[in-house]
Each structure stands twice: as C-alpha cells, then as structure tokens.
mmCIF file of C-alpha atoms in Angstrom:
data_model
loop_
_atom_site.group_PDB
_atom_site.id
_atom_site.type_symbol
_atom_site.label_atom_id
_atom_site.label_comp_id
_atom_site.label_asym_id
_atom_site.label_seq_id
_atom_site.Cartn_x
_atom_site.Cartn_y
_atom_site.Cartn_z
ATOM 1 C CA UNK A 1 27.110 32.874 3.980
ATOM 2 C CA UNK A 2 25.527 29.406 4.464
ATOM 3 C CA UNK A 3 22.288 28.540 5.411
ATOM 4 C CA UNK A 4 20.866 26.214 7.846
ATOM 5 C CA UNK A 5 17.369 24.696 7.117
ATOM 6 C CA UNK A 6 15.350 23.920 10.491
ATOM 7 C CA UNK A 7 13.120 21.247 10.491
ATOM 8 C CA UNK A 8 9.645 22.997 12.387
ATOM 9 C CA UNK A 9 9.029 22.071 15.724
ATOM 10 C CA UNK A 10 5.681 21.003 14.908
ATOM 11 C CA UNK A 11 5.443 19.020 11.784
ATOM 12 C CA UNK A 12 2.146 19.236 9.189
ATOM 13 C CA UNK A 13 2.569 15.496 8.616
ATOM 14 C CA UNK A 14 4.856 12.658 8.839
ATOM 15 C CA UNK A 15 6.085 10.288 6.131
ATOM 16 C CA UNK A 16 6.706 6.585 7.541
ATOM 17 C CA UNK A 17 8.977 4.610 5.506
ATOM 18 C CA UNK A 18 9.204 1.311 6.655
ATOM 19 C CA UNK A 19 12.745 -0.151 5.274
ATOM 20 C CA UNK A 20 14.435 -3.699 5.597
ATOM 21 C CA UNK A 21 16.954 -4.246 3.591
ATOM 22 C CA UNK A 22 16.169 -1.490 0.872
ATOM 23 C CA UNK A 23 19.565 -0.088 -0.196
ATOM 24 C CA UNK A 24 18.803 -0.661 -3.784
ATOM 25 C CA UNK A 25 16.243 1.669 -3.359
ATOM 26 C CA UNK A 26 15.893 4.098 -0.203
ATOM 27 C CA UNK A 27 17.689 6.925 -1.719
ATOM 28 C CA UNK A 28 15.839 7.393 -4.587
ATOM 29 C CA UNK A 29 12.730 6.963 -2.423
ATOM 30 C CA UNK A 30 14.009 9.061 0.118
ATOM 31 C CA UNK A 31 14.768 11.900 -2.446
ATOM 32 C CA UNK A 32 10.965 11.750 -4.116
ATOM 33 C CA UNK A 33 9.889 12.981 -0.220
ATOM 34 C CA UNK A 34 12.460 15.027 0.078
ATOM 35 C CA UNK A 35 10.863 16.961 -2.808
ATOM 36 C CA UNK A 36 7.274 17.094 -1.704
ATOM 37 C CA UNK A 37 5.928 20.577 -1.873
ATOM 38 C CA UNK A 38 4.310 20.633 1.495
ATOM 39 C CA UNK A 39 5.820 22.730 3.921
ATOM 40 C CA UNK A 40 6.023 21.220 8.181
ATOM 41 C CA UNK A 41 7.314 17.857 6.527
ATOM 42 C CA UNK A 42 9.018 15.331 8.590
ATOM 43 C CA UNK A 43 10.159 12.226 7.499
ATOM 44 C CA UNK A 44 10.751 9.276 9.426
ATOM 45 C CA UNK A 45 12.975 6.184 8.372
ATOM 46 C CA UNK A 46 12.163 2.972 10.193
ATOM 47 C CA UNK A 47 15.001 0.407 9.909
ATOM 48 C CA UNK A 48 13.938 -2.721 10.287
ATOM 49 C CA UNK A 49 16.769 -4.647 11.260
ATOM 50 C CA UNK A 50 18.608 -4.264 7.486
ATOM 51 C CA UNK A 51 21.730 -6.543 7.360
ATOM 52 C CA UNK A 52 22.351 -4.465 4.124
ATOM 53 C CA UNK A 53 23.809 -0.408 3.526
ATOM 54 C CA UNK A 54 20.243 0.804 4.846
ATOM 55 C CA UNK A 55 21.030 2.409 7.672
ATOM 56 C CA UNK A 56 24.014 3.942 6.353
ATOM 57 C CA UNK A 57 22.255 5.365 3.410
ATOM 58 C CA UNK A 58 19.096 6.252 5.584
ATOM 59 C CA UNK A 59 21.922 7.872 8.036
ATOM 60 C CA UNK A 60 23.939 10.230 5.057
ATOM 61 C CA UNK A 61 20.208 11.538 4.340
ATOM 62 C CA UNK A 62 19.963 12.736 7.559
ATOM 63 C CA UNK A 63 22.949 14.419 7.491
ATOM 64 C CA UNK A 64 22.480 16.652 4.280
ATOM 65 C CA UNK A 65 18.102 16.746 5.651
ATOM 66 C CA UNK A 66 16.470 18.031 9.267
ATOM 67 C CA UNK A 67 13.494 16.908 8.095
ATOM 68 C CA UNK A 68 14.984 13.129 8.220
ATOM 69 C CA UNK A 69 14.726 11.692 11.508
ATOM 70 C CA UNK A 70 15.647 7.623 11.591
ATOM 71 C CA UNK A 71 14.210 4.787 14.084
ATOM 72 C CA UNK A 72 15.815 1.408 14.562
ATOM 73 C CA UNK A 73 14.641 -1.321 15.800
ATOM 74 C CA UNK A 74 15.046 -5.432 15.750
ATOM 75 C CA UNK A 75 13.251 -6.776 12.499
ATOM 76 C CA UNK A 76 9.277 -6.592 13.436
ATOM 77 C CA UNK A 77 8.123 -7.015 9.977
ATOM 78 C CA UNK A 78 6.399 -4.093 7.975
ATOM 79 C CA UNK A 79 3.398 -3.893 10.042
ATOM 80 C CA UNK A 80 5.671 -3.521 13.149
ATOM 81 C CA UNK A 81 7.505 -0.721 11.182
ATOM 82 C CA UNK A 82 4.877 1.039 10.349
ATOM 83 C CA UNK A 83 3.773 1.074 13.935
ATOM 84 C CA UNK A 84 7.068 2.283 15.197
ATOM 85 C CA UNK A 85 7.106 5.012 12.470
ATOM 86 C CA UNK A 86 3.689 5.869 14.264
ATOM 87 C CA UNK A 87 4.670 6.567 17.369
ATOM 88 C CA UNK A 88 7.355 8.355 16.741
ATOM 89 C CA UNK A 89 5.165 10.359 14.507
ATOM 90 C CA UNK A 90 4.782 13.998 15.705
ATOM 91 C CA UNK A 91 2.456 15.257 12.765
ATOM 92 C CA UNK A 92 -1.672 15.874 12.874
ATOM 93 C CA UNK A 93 -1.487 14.084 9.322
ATOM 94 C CA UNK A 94 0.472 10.451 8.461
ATOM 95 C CA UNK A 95 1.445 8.838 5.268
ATOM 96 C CA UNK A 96 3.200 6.180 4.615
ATOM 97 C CA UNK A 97 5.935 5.449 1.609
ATOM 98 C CA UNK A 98 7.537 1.906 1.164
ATOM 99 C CA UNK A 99 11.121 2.137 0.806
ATOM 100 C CA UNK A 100 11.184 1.019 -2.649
ATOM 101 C CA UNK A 101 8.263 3.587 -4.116
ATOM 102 C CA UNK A 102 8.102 6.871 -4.851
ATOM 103 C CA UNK A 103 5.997 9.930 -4.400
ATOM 104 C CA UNK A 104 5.086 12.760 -7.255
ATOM 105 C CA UNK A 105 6.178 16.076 -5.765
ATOM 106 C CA UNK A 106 2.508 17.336 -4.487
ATOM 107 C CA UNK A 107 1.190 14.468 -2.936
ATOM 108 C CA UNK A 108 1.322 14.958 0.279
ATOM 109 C CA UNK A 109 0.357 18.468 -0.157
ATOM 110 C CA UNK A 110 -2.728 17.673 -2.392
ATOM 111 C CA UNK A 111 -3.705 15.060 0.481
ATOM 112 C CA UNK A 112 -3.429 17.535 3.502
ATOM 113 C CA UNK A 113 -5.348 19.849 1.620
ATOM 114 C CA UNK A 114 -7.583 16.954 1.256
ATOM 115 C CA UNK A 115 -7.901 16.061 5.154
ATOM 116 C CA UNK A 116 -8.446 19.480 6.062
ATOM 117 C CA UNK A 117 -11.130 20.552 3.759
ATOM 118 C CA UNK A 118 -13.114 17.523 4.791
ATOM 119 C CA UNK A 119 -13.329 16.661 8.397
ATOM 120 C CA UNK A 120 -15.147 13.145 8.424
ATOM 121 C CA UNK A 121 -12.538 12.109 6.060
ATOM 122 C CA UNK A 122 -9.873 9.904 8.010
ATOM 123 C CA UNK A 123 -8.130 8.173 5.155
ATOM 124 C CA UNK A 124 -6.844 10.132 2.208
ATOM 125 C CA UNK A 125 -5.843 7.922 -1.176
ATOM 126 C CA UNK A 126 -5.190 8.533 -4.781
ATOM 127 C CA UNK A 127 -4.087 6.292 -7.995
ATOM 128 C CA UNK A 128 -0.851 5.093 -8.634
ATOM 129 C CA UNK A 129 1.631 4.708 -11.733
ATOM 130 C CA UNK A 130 3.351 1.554 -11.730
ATOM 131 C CA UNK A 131 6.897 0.921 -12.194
ATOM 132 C CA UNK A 132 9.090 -1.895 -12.837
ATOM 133 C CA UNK A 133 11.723 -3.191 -10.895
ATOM 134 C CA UNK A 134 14.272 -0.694 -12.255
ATOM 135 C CA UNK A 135 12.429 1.679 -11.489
ATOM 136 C CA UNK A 136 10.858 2.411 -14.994
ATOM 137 C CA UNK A 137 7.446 3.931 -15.349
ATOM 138 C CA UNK A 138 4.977 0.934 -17.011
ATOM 139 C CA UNK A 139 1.739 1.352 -19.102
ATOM 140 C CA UNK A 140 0.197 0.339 -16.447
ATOM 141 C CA UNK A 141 -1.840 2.185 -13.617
ATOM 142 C CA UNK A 142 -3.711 1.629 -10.587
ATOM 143 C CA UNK A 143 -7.288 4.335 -11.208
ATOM 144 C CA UNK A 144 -9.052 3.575 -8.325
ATOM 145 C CA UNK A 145 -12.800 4.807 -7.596
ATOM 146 C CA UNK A 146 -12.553 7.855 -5.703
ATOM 147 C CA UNK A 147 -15.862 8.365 -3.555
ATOM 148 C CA UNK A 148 -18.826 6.778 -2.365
ATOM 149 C CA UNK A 149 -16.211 4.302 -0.635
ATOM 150 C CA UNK A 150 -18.192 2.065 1.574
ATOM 151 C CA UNK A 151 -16.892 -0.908 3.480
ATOM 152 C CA UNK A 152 -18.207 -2.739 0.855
ATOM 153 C CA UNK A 153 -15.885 -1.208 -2.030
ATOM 154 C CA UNK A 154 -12.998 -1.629 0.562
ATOM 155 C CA UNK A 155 -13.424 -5.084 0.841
ATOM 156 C CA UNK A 156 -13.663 -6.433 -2.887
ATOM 157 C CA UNK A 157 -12.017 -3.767 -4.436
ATOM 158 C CA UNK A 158 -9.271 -2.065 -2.244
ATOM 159 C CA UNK A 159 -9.124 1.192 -3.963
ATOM 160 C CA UNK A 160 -6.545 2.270 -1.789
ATOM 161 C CA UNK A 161 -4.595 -0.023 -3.429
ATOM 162 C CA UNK A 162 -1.328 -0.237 -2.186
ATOM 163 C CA UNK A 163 0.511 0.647 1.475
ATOM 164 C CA UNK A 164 2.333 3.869 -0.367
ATOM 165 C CA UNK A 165 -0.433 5.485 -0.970
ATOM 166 C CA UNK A 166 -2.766 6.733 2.134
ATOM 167 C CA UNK A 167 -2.793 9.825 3.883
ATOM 168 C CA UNK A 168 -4.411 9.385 7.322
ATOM 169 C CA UNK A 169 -5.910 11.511 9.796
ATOM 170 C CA UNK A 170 -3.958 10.817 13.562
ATOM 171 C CA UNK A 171 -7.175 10.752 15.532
ATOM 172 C CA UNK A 172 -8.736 7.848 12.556
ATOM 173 C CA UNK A 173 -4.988 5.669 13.552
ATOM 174 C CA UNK A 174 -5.762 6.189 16.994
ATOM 175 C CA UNK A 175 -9.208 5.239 16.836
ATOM 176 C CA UNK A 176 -8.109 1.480 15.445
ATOM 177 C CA UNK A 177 -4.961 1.144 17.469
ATOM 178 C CA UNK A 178 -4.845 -1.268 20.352
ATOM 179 C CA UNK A 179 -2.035 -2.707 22.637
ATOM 180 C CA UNK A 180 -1.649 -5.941 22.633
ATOM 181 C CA UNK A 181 -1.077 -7.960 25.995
ATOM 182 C CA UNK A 182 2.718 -8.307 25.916
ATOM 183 C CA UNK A 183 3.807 -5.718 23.378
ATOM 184 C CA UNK A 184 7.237 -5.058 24.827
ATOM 185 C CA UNK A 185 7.799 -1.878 23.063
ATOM 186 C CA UNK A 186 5.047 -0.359 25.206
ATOM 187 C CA UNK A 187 3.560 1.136 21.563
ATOM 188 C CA UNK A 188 -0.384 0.676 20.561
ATOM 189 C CA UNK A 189 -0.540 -1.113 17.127
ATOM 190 C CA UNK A 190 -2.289 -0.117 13.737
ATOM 191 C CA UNK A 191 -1.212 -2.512 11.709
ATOM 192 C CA UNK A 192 -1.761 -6.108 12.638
ATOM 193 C CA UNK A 193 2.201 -7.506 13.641
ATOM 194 C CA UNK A 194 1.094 -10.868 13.368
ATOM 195 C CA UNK A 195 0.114 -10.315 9.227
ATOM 196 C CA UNK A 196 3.291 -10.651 7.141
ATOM 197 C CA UNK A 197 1.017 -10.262 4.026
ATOM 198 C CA UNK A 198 -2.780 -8.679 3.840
ATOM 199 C CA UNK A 199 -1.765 -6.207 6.729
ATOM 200 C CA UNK A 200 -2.707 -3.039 4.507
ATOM 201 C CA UNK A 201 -6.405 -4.380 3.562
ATOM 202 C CA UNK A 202 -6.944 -5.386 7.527
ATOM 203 C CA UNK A 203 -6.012 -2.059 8.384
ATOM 204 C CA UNK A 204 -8.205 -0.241 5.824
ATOM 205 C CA UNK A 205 -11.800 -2.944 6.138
ATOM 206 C CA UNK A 206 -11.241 -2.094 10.049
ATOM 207 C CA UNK A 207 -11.457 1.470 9.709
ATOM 208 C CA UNK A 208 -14.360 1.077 7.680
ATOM 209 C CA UNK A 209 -15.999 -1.382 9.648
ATOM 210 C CA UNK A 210 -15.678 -0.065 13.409
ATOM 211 C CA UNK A 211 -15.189 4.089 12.612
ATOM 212 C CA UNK A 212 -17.193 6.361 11.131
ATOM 213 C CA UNK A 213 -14.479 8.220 9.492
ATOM 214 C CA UNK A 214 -14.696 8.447 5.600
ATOM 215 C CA UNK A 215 -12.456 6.947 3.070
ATOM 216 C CA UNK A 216 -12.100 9.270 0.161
ATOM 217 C CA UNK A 217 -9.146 9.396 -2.907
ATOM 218 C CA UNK A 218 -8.057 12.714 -4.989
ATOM 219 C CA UNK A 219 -7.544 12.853 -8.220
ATOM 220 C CA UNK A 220 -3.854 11.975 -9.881
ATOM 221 C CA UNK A 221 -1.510 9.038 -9.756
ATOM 222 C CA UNK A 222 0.421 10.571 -7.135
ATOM 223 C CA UNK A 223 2.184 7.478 -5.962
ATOM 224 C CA UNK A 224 5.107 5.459 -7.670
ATOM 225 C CA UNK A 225 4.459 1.516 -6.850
ATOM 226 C CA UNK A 226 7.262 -0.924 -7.938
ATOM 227 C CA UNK A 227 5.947 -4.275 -9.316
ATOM 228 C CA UNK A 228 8.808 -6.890 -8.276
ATOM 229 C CA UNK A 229 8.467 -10.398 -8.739
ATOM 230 C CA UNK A 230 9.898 -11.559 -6.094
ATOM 231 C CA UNK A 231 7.916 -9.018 -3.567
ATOM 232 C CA UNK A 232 5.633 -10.207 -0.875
ATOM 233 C CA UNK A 233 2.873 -9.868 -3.594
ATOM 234 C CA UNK A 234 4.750 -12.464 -5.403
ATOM 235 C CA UNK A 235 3.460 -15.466 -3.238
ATOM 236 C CA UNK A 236 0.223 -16.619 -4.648
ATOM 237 C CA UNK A 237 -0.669 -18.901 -1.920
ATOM 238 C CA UNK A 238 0.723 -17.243 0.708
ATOM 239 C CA UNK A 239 -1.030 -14.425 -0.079
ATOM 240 C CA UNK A 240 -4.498 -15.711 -0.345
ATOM 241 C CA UNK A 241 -4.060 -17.263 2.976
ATOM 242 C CA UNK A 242 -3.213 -14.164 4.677
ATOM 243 C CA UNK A 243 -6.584 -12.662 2.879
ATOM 244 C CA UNK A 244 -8.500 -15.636 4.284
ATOM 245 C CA UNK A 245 -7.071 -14.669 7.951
ATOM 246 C CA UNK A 246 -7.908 -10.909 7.617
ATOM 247 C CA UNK A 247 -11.182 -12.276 6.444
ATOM 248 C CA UNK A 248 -11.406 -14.953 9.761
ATOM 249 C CA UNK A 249 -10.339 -12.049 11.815
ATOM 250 C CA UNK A 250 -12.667 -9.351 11.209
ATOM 251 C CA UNK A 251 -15.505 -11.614 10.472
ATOM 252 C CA UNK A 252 -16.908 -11.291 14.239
ATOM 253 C CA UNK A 253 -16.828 -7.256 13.494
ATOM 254 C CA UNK A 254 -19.967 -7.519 11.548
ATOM 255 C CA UNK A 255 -20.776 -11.494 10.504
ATOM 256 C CA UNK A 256 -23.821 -10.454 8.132
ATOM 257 C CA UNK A 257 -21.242 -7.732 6.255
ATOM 258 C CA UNK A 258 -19.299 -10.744 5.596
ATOM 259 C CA UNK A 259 -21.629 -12.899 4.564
ATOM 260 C CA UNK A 260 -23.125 -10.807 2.526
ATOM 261 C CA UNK A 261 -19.681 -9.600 0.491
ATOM 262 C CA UNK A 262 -17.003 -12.687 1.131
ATOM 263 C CA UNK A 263 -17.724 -14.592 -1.890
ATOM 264 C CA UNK A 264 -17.597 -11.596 -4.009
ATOM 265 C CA UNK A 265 -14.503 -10.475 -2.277
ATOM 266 C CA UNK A 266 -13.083 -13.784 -2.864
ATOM 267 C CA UNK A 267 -13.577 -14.068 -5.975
ATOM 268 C CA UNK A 268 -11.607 -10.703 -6.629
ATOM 269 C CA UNK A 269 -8.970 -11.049 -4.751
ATOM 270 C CA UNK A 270 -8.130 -14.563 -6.491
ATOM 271 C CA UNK A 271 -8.667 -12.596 -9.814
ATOM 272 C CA UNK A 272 -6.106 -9.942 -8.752
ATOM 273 C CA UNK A 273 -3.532 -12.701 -7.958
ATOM 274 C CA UNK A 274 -4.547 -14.387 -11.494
ATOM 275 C CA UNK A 275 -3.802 -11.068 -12.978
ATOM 276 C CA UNK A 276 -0.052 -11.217 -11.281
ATOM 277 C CA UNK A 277 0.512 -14.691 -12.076
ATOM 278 C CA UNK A 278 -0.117 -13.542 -15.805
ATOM 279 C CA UNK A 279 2.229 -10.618 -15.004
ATOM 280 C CA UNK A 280 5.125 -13.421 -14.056
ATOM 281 C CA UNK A 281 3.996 -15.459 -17.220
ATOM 282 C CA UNK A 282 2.820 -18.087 -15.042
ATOM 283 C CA UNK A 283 -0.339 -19.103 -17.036
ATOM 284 C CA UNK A 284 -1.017 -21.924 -15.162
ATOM 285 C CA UNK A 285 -0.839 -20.785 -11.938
ATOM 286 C CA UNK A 286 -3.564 -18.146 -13.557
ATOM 287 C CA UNK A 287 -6.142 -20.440 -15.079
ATOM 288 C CA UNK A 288 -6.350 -22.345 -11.724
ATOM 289 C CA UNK A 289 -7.243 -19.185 -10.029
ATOM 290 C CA UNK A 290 -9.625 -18.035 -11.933
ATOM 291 C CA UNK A 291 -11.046 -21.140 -12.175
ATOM 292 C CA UNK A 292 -11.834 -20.826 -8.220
ATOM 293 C CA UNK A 293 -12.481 -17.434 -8.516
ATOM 294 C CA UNK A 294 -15.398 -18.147 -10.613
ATOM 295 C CA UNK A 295 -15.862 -20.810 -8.195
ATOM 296 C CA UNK A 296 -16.662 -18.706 -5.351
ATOM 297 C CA UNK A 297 -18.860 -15.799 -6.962
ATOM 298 C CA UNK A 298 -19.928 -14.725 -10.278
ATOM 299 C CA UNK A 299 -19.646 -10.814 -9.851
ATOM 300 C CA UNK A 300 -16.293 -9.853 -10.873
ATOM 301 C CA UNK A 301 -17.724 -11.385 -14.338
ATOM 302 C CA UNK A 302 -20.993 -9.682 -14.219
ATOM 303 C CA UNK A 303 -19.835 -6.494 -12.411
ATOM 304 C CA UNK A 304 -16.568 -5.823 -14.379
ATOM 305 C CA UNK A 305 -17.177 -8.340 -17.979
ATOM 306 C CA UNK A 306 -14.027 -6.332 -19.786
ATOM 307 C CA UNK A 307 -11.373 -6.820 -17.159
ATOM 308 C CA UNK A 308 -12.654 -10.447 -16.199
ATOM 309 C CA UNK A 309 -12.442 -11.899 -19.642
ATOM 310 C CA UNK A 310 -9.128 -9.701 -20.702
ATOM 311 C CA UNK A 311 -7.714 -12.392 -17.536
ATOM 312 C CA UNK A 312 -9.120 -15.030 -19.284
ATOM 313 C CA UNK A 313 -7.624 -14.600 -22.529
ATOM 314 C CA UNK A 314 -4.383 -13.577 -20.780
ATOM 315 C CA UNK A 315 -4.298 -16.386 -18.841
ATOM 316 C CA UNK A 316 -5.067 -18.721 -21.128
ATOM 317 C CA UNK A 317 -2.419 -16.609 -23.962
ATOM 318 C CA UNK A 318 0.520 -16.121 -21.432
ATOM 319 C CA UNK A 319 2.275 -19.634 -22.119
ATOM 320 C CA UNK A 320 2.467 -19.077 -25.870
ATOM 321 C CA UNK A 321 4.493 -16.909 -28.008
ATOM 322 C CA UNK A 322 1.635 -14.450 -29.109
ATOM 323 C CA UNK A 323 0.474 -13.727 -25.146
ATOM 324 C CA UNK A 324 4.072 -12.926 -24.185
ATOM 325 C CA UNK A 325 4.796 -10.867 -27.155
ATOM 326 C CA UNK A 326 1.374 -8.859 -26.166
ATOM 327 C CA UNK A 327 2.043 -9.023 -22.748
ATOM 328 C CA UNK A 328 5.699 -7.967 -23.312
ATOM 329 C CA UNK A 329 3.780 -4.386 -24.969
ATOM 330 C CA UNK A 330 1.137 -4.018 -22.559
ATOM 331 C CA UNK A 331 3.903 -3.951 -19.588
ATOM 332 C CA UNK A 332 6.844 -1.882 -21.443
ATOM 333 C CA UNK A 333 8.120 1.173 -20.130
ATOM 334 C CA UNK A 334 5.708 4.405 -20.891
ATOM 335 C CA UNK A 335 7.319 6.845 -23.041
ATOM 336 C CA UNK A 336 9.335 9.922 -20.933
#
C-alpha cells in the first residue's frame, strides 16, 4: 500500500527560494531542503520570470513534494522575489535559500531551535562553506562572529554574510516591511525592490538600526554558497555603488552611527571586493581597491593586520605565475 505524505496545515517555517533562470541549479538546491530535518517545513519556489526549464523543474518537484508550493510572477528582481516568497509565507519562522546554494541537512532545524530558545533574537545566521561553480566544496569558508552583533559589526563586517543564510523571526520582517506608494501587487516589502545589488546588507543594517530585535549566528557552516564569476557579486563597480546607496539611504536613520562607522565600513567593503577581484585573477582591479580602501580608513589594517596584508600580497601576486599557482591551491576543491 502507498503512502501519501501531507504537507501540515500550519508550517514551522518557510524556505524562500528566489529563482530566475536557475535550471542549472534548482534541483540540486531544491533537494538539499527537501532533506532538512525539521519537521512543519514548507518550501516556497518564487519564479521570477525564468525564460529557461525553471518552472518546469520547480513544477516536477512539486509533484513528487507537498511541502513544495511554487509562486510566479513577472521578473521583479531578487529583492521582489524574496518579498513575494514572504507573503505567501505561512510559517512563524522564514529562511531564505538562493536557487543556486545549498543547505546542510539540520539547518533549519538548528536555527528554529535557535529562534525559539531566544526570544529577542529576530535574525538567526551561521557560517558558510563555499563552493565553486560546479558545485564543488572549496577550502574556503565564510566563519563569521557569532554574538555581541551590534549595528556596528553589521555594517563593516556583515557576518551574516550571504542572502542563503538567515533564519528570521516573522514579527522582526514585519517590523521593517513597508508598502510602497504604488506597489501594484498590494504586498509590504522587506527587501528594498529598487536594489539590484546590496539588498541583503540594507535589509540586515535596518533591522539593526530601527528594531530592537537581536542578531545572533549558531555554530556550523550550515549553508552551501556558490562563488560564480559572473554572479551579481562579480561587478566591482556596480557593486560598490549599490553599497554607497544603501549607505545614502539609511544614513538619515541615525546620521552620527554613520559618521561614526562609514569610513571604516568603506574601507571593508572595498577590501572584500579586492579580495574577489583576486579571486577572478584580476590583480589590477585589486591593487586599485585597496589602494582606496586604505584611502578611506585605516582599520581593516589595524583591526584585522593578517587578512589585510594576505590582500596585499595577493593582489599584488595574482598577475604572476607564483600568485596563480598559490591561488590555484588556496581555492581547490576540499577533499570528500
């Protein structure tokens, strides 16, 4: 006799996954939720207007999974997917998976136990493992500072890291959202629909800025994050310019915050996007960023001296024979 899984009526948490275009990789993404140990799962597919196999693929999941529910919609961008994976959301707790990551089997669990052992906590986070754009596991992690997360940390060092990794509260969502005059969805937003880059750390400084809740990680790298060249991280300049927007933004949220921490902040974001020129062997492109990095504050250097002048020598390395060869071992595959 065959059996029939029921998805429950009332979801523990959703799982948003935001996809445009992700064929290549929904499936496999797909199946890492599909194998989370927490029980009252529900996740929720938002196809963005794919011209690809998405929704087909997204669609045969369905089929074979209850727990699958899909949302279509015109392409909005991945802050506008995200917010229509939120209000179609049913579930107390939210995460949110980008359709080319993965998830290690207890995540969500380990962050809903998180969330409701510690009530003033709103966002949930943990480390992640990186991966390349096959989808192998790299030496190379994302080990983020776990408490004591002020605005502050949020800012310069976004240990939350990357939009596959939180774990939110609802009420701490609903406590940012807003509707925009002329939203013609009729939705509130969370994510800001007029970011195409630097949506995640706008989202994450305004919860810290204008809520009370707490930002806290757990320990493990419990998310999968694919590095891919040609991402929307790929985009130096782009992406500092959407950083300087967030920055214009939120500025009249607390204009002594920022002029306290901008400079500092600056300066590490424009060392982070040194660090992924070096990781596209554009050495360059890496010197002249640090070069305004230093420019703008002195701290990363004084506050983290290792990592700042393993940048340096990586930048200035990366165009020769010896910094690719050492760069080609400090990014290979990690051992199975």
């Amino acid at each position: 006799m065959s059996h029939v899984r029921h998805a429950p009526l009332a979801p523990i948490a959703s799982v948003v996954v935001p996809a445009f275009n992700a064929a290549a990789t929904l499936e496999q993404t797909l199946a890492s939720l599909r194998l989370q140990t927490c029980q009252g799962l529900e996740i929720i597919v938002v196809d963005d207007g794919s011209t690809d196999d998405t929704p087909m693929i997204a669609e045969a999941v369905r089929r074979q999974d209850p727990r699958v529910r899909i949302v279509s919609q015109a392409n909005r961008g991945l802050a506008g997917a995200r917010n229509s994976g939120i209000a179609a959301a049913r579930a107390g707790y939210i995460g949110f998976c980008d359709a080319d990551d993965q998830w290690a089997p207890g995540k969500l669990a380990a962050h809903v136990a998180h969330l409701e052992a510690n009530p003033l906590v709103g966002l949930s986070f943990s480390g992640s493992q990186l991966m390349d754009e096959t989808g192998a596991l790299m030496r190379r992690a994302q080990k983020p500072r776990l408490t004591g997360i002020g605005a502050a940390h949020v800012f310069k060092r976004n240990p939350i890291g990357n939009g596959s990794v939180p774990v939110f509260r609802r009420t701490a969502l609903e406590d940012i959202a807003w509707r925009p005059e002329g939203e013609q969805q009729q939705r509130d937003w969370v994510f800001d629909e007029t970011f195409r880059q630097s949506e995640d750390i706008e989202c994450w400084l305004r919860l810290a800025l204008s809520t009370d809740w707490e930002i806290e990680g757990i320990p493990g790298l419990l998310t999968r994050y694919r590095i891919t060249s040609g991402g929307l991280s790929a985009a130096t300049d782009r992406q500092f310019a959407a950083w300087e927007r967030m920055v214009e933004k939120l500025t009249p949220l607390d204009p002594q915050f920022f002029g306290r921490h901008a400079p500092a902040a600056r300066a590490y974001q424009l060392r982070y996007l040194a660090r992924r020129a070096v990781s596209d062997g554009r050495g360059a492109e890496a010197r002249r960023l640090l070069r305004r990095a230093l420019a703008s504050s002195p701290r990363p250097l004084i506050e983290e001296p290792i990592r700042s002048c393993v940048t340096l020598v990586a930048a200035t390395l990366v165009d020769r024979p010896l910094g690719r060869a050492l760069h080609r071992v400090a990014t290979r595959p990690a051992a199975a």
